[in-house]
Tab-separated table of C-alpha atoms in Angstrom:
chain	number	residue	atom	x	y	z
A	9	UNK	CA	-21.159	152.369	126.606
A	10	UNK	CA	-21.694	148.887	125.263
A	11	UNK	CA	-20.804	147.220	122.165
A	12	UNK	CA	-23.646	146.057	120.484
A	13	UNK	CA	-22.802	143.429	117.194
A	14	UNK	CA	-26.116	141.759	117.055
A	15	UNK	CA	-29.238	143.355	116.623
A	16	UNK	CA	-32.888	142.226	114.654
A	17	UNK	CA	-34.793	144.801	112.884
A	18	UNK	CA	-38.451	144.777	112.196
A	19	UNK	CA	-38.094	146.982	108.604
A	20	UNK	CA	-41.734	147.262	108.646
A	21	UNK	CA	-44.914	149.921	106.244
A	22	UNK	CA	-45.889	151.693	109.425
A	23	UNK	CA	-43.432	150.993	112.020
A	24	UNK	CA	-39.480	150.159	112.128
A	25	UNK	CA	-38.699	148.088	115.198
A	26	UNK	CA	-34.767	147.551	116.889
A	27	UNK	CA	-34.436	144.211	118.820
A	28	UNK	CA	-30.735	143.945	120.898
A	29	UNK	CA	-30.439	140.756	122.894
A	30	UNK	CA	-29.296	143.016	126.128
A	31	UNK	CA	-32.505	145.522	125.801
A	32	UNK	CA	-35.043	144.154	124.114
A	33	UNK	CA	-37.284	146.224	121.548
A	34	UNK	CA	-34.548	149.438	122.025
A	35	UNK	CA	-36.851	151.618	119.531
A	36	UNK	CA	-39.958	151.734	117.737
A	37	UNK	CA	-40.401	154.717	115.342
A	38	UNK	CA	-42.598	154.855	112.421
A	39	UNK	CA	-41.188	154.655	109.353
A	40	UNK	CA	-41.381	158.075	108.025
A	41	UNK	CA	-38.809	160.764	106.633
A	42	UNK	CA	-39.245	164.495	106.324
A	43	UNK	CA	-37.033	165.868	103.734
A	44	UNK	CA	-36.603	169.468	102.266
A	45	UNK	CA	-37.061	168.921	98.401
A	46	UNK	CA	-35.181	171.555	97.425
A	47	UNK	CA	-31.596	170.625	99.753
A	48	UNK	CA	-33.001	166.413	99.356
A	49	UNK	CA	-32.009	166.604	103.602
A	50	UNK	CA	-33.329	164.384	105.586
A	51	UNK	CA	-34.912	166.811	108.584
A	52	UNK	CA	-36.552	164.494	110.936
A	53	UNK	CA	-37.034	160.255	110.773
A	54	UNK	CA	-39.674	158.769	112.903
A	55	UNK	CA	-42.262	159.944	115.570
A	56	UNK	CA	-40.847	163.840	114.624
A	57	UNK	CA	-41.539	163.370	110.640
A	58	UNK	CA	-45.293	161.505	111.279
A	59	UNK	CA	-46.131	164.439	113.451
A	60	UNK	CA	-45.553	166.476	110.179
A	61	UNK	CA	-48.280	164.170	107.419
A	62	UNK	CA	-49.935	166.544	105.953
A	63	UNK	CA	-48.872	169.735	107.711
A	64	UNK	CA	-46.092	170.971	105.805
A	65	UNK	CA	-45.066	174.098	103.971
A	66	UNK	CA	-44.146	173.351	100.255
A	67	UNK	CA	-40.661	172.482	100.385
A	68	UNK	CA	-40.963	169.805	102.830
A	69	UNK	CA	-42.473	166.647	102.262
A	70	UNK	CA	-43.112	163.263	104.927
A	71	UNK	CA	-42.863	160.248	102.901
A	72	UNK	CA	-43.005	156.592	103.973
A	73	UNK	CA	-40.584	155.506	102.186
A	74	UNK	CA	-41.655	151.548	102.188
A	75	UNK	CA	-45.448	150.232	100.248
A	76	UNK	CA	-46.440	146.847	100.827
A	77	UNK	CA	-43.794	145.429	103.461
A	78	UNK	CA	-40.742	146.646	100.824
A	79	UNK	CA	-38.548	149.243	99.507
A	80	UNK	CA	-40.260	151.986	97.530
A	81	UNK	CA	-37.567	154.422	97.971
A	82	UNK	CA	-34.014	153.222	98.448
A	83	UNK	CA	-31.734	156.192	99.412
A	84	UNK	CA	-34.920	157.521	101.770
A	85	UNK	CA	-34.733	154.003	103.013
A	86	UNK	CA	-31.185	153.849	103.883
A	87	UNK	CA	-30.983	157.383	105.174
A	88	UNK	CA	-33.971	156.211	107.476
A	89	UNK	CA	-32.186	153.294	108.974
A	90	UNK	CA	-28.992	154.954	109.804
A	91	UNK	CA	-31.084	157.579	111.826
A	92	UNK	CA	-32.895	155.060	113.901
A	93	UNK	CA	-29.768	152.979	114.382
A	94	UNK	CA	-27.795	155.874	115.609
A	95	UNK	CA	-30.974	156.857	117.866
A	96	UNK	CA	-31.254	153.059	118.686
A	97	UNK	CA	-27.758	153.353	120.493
A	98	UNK	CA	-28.547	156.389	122.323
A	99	UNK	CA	-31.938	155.225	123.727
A	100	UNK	CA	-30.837	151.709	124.739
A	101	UNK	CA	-26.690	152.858	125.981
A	102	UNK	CA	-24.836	150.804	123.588
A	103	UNK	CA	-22.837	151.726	120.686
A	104	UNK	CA	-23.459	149.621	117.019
A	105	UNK	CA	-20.219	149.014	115.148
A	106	UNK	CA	-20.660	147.609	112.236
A	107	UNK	CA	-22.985	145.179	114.021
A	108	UNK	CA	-24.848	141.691	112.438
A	109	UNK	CA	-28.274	142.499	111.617
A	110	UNK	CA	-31.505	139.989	111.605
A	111	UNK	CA	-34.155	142.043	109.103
A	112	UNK	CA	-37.458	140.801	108.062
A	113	UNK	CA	-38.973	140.508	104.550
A	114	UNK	CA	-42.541	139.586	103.632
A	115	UNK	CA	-42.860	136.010	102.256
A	116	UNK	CA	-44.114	136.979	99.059
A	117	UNK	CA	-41.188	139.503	98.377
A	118	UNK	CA	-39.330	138.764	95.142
A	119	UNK	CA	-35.371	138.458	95.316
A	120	UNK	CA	-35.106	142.126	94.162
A	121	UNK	CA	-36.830	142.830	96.611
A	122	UNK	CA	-35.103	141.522	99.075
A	123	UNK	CA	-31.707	142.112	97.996
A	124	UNK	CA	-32.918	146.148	97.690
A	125	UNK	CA	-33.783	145.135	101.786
A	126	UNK	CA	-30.201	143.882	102.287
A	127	UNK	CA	-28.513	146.507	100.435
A	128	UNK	CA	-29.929	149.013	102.194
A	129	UNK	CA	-29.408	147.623	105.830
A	130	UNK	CA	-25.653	147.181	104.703
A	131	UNK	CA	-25.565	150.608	103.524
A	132	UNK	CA	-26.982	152.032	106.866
A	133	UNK	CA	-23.651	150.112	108.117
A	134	UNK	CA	-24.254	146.724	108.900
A	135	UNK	CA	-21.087	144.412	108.795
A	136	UNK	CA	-23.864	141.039	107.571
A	137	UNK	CA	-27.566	140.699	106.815
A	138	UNK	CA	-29.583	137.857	107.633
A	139	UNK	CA	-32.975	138.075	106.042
A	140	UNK	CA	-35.759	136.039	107.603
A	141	UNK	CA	-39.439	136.076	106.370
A	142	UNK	CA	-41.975	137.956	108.209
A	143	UNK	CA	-43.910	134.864	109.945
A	144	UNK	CA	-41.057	132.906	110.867
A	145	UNK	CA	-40.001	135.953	112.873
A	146	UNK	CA	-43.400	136.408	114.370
A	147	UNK	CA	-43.602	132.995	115.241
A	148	UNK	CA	-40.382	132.503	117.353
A	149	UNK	CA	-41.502	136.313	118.528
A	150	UNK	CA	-44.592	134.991	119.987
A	151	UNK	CA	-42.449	131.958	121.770
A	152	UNK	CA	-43.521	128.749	119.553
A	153	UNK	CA	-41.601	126.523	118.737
A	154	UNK	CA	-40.857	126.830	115.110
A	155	UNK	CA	-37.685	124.112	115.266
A	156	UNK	CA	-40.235	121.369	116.124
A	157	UNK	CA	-42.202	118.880	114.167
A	158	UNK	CA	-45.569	120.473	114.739
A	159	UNK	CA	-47.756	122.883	113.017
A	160	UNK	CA	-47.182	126.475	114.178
A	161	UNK	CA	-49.793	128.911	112.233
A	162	UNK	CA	-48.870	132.561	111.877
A	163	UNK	CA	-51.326	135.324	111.031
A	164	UNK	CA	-49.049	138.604	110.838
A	165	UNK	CA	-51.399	141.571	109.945
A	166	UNK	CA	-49.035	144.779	109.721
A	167	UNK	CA	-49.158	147.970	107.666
A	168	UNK	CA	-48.077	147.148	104.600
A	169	UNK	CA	-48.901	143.083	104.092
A	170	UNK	CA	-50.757	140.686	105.654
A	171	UNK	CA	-48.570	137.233	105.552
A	172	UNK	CA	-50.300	133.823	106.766
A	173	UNK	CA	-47.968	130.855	107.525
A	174	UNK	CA	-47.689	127.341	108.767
A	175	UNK	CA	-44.329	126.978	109.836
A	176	UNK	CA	-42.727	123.152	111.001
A	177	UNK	CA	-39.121	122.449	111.606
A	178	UNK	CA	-38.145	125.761	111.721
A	179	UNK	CA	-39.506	126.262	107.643
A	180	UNK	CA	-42.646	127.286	106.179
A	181	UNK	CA	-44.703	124.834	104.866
A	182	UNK	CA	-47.270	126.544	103.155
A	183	UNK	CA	-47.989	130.222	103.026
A	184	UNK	CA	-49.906	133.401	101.385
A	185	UNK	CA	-48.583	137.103	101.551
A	186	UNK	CA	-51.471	139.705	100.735
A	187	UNK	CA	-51.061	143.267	100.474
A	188	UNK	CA	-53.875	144.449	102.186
A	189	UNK	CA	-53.441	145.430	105.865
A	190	UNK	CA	-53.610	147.945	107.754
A	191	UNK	CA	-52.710	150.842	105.285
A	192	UNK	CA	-55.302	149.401	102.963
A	193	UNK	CA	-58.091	149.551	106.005
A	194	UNK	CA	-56.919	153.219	106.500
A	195	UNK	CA	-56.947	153.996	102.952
A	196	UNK	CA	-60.917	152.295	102.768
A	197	UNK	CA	-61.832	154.779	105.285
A	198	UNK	CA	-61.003	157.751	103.388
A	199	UNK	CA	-62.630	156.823	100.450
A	200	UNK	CA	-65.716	155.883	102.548
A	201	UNK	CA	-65.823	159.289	103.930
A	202	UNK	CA	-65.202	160.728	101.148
A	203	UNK	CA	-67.661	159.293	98.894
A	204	UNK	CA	-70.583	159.129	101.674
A	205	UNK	CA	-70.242	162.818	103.297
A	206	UNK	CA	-67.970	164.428	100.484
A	207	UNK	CA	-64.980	165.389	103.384
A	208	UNK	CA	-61.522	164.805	103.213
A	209	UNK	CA	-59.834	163.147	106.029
A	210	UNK	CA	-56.054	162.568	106.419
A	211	UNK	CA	-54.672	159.460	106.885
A	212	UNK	CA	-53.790	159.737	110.512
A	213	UNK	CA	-57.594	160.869	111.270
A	214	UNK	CA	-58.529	156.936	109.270
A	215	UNK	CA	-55.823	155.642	111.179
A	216	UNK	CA	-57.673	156.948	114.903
A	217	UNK	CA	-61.451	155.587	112.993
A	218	UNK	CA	-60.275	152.247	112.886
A	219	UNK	CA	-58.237	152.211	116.301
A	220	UNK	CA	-61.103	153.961	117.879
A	221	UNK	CA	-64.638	152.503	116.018
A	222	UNK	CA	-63.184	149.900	113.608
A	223	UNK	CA	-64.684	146.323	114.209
A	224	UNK	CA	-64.187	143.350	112.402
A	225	UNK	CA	-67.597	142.228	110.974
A	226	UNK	CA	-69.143	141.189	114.299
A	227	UNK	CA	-72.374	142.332	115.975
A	228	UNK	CA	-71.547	144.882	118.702
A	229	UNK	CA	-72.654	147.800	120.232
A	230	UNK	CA	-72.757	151.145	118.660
A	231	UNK	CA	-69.971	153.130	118.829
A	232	UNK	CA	-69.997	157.218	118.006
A	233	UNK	CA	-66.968	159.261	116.971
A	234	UNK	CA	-66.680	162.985	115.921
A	235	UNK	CA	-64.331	163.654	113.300
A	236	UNK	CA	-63.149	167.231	110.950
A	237	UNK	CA	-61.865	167.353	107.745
A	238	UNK	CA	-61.999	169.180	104.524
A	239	UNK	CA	-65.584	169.947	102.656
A	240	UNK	CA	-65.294	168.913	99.249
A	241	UNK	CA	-67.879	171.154	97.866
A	242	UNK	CA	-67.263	174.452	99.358
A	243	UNK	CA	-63.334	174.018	100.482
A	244	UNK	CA	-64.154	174.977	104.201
A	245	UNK	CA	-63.492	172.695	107.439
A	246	UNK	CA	-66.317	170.567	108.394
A	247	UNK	CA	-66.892	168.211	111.323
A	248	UNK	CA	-68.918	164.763	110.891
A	249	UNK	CA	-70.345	161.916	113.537
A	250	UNK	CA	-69.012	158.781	112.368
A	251	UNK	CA	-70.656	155.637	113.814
A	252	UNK	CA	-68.820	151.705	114.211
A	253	UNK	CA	-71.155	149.610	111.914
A	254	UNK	CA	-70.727	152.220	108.987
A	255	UNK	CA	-66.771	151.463	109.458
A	256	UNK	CA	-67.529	147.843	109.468
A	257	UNK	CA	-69.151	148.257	106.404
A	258	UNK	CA	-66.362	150.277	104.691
A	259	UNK	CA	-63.483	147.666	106.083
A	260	UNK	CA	-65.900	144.674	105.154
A	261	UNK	CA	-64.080	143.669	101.465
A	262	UNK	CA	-60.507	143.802	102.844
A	263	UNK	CA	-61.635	141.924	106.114
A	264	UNK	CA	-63.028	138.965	104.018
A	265	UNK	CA	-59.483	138.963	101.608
A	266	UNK	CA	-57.544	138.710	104.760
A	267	UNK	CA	-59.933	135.767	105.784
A	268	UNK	CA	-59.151	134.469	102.508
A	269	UNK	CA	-55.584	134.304	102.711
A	270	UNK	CA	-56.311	132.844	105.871
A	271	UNK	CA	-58.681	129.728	104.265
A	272	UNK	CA	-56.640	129.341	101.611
A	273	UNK	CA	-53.208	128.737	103.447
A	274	UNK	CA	-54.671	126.498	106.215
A	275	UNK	CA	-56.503	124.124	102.956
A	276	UNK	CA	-52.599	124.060	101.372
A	277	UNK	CA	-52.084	121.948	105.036
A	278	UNK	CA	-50.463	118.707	105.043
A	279	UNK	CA	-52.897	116.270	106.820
A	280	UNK	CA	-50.172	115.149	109.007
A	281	UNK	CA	-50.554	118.643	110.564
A	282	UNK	CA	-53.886	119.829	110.262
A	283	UNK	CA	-54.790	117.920	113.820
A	284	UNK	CA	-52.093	120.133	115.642
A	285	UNK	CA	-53.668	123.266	114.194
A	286	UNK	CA	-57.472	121.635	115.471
A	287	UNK	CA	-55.185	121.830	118.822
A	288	UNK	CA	-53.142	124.707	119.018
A	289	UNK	CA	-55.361	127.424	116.625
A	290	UNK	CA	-53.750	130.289	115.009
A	291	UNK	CA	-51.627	132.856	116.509
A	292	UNK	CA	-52.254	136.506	115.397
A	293	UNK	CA	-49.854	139.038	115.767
A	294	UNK	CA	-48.923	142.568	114.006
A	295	UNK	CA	-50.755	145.725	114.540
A	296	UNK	CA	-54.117	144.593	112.827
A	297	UNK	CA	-54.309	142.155	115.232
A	298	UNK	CA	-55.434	144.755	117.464
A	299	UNK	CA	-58.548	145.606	115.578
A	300	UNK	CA	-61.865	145.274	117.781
A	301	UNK	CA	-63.297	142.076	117.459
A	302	UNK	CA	-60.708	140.441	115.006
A	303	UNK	CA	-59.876	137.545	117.624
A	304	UNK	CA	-63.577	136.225	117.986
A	305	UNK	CA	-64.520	136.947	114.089
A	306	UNK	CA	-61.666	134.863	112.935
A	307	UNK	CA	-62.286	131.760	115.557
A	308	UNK	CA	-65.911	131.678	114.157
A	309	UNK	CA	-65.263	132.100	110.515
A	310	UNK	CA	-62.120	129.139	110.704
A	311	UNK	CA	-63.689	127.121	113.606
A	312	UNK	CA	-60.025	126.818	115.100
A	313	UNK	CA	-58.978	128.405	118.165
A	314	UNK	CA	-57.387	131.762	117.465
A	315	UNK	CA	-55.000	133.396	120.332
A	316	UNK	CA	-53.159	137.188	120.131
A	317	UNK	CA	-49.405	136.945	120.892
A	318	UNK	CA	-47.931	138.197	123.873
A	319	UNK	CA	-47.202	141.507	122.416
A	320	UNK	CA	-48.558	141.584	118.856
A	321	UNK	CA	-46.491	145.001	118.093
A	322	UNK	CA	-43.615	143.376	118.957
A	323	UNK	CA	-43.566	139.876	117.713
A	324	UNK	CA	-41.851	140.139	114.511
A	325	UNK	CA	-38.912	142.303	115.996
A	326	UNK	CA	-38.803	140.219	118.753
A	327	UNK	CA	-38.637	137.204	116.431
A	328	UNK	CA	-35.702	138.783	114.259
A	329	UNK	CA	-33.935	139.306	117.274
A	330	UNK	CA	-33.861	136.366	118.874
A	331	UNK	CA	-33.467	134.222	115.401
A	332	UNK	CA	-29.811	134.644	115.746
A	333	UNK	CA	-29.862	131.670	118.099
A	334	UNK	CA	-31.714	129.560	115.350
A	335	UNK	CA	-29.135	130.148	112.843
A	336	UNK	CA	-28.063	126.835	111.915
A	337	UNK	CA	-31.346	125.109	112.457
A	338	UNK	CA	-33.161	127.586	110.748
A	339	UNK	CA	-32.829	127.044	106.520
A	340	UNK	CA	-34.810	130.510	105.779
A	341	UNK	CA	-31.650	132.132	107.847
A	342	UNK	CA	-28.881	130.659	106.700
A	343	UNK	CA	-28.282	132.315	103.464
């Protein structure tokens, strides 16, 4: 087996990502923990523990144990990394002692934050943390060239947060960090099926409405999906036809803050660099960038070209991984 000392890790709301330079993205697991209440054991981390949302006895609960892009549960946190690492090194063949990690933190995370973020990664055995901010990662992720003298503008739509950057010699130069993404979208779902049909849906039933039917607020054609969940009124399962322009509808007010964040970053621009972005648009990347119709509705709404990166899932623990060569000329990494 190989050594492995360097490895970037995407610590992300609905997904934790583990970059190594020899294998690329080695694992991708959600970031979810089932632990017995009573015995505080973790029982499963990952794809095992979101198979279990809302189907377990009592005694066990799934939690995701990071809101908004940070820690809301440390020890879950910690217990949760060591897992993936030590499944990390059995997936990709390599073995991590003590190794130096790359993680990610959302621009807008305060230094408690972040040091809860470092203490935890060191914890789950790291021997150093870098900590890089979300769209810097993304960017190099998505192969621009954040070291150079030109604009590079991030949209990174994940689970948790939504962070919008420009990004020039290898720093950002203006940037907003929302917390609305794709766990809010999910979460605007429920409540519009709840309050329009009176049924309760789970969150991975929102989560297939908006990978299936959700558009961004474009015209398009119909789309019909057939969904269950819980009656509110008389307690029994009931099944519903859900179509896409009533999900538009319910997405609509988180759509149009994202767009915000979006306006109101690219007017903080320098004038010096608002010709580059005229040139070489906005990259999106992160899982919302995957929502139907996001690419076209942005371009319009901005009037700047607006690309997907290469892999949008991947991006940021691409980026984390491969920031290790940008130490020194990066001054968001060298801390």
């Amino acid at each position: 087996m190989l050594s492995q000392s360097e490895i970037g890790i995407d610590l992300g709301t609905a997904n934790t990502l583990v970059y190594s330079k020899n294998k690329g993205v080695a694992l991708n697991e959600p970031s979810v923990v089932a632990i017995d209440t009573e015995t505080k054991k973790v029982l499963a981390v990952g794809k095992d523990a979101k198979e279990m949302i809302g189907k377990t006895p009592g005694k066990i609960v799934a939690i995701r144990p990071l809101k908004d892009g940070v820690i809301a549960d440390f020890d879950v946190t910690t217990d949760m990394l060591l897992q993936i690492m030590k499944k990390a090194s059995k997936k990709a063949g390599f073995t991590i002692r003590k190794p130096n990690v790359v993680v990610c933190t959302p621009s807008g995370a305060t230094s408690v934050e972040r040091r809860a973020i470092i203490d935890a990664v060191r914890n789950a055995g790291a021997k150093k943390v870098h900590v890089i901010e979300e769209p810097v990662a993304a960017a190099i992720g998505a192969g621009l060239p954040v070291d150079e003298p030109v604009a590079n503008v991030v949209v990174d739509i994940g689970g948790g947060t939504t962070e919008v950057a420009i990004i020039s010699y290898g720093g950002i130069v203006a940037a907003h960090s929302i917390r609305v993404a794709g766990d809010r979208l999910d979460e605007d779902i429920i409540q519009y099926v709840r309050k329009e049909y009176n049924v309760l849906i789970g969150e991975r039933t929102a989560e297939r409405i908006k990978m299936e039917i959700g558009y961004a607020l474009l015209d398009h054609e119909r789309i019909d999906i057939e969904i269950r969940g819980r009656d509110l009124v008389t307690g029994l399962p009931k099944t519903v036809n859900l179509h896409s322009y009533e999900i538009q509808e319910a997405i609509k007010e988180s759509l149009l803050h994202i767009l915000e964040a979006i306006r109101a970053t690219l007017e903080e621009c320098p004038a010096e660099l608002s010709g580059d972005i005229v040139d070489r648009g906005v990259i999106l990347s992160g899982g919302g960038a995957l929502l139907n119709g996001i690419q076209d509705w942005l371009s319009e709404e901005i009037v700047v070209p607006v690309h997907l990166a290469p892999n949008p899932l991947e991006s940021v623990a691409i980026g984390t991984g491969k920031a290790l060569a940008y130490i020194d000329r990066l001054p968001l990494l060298a801390r």
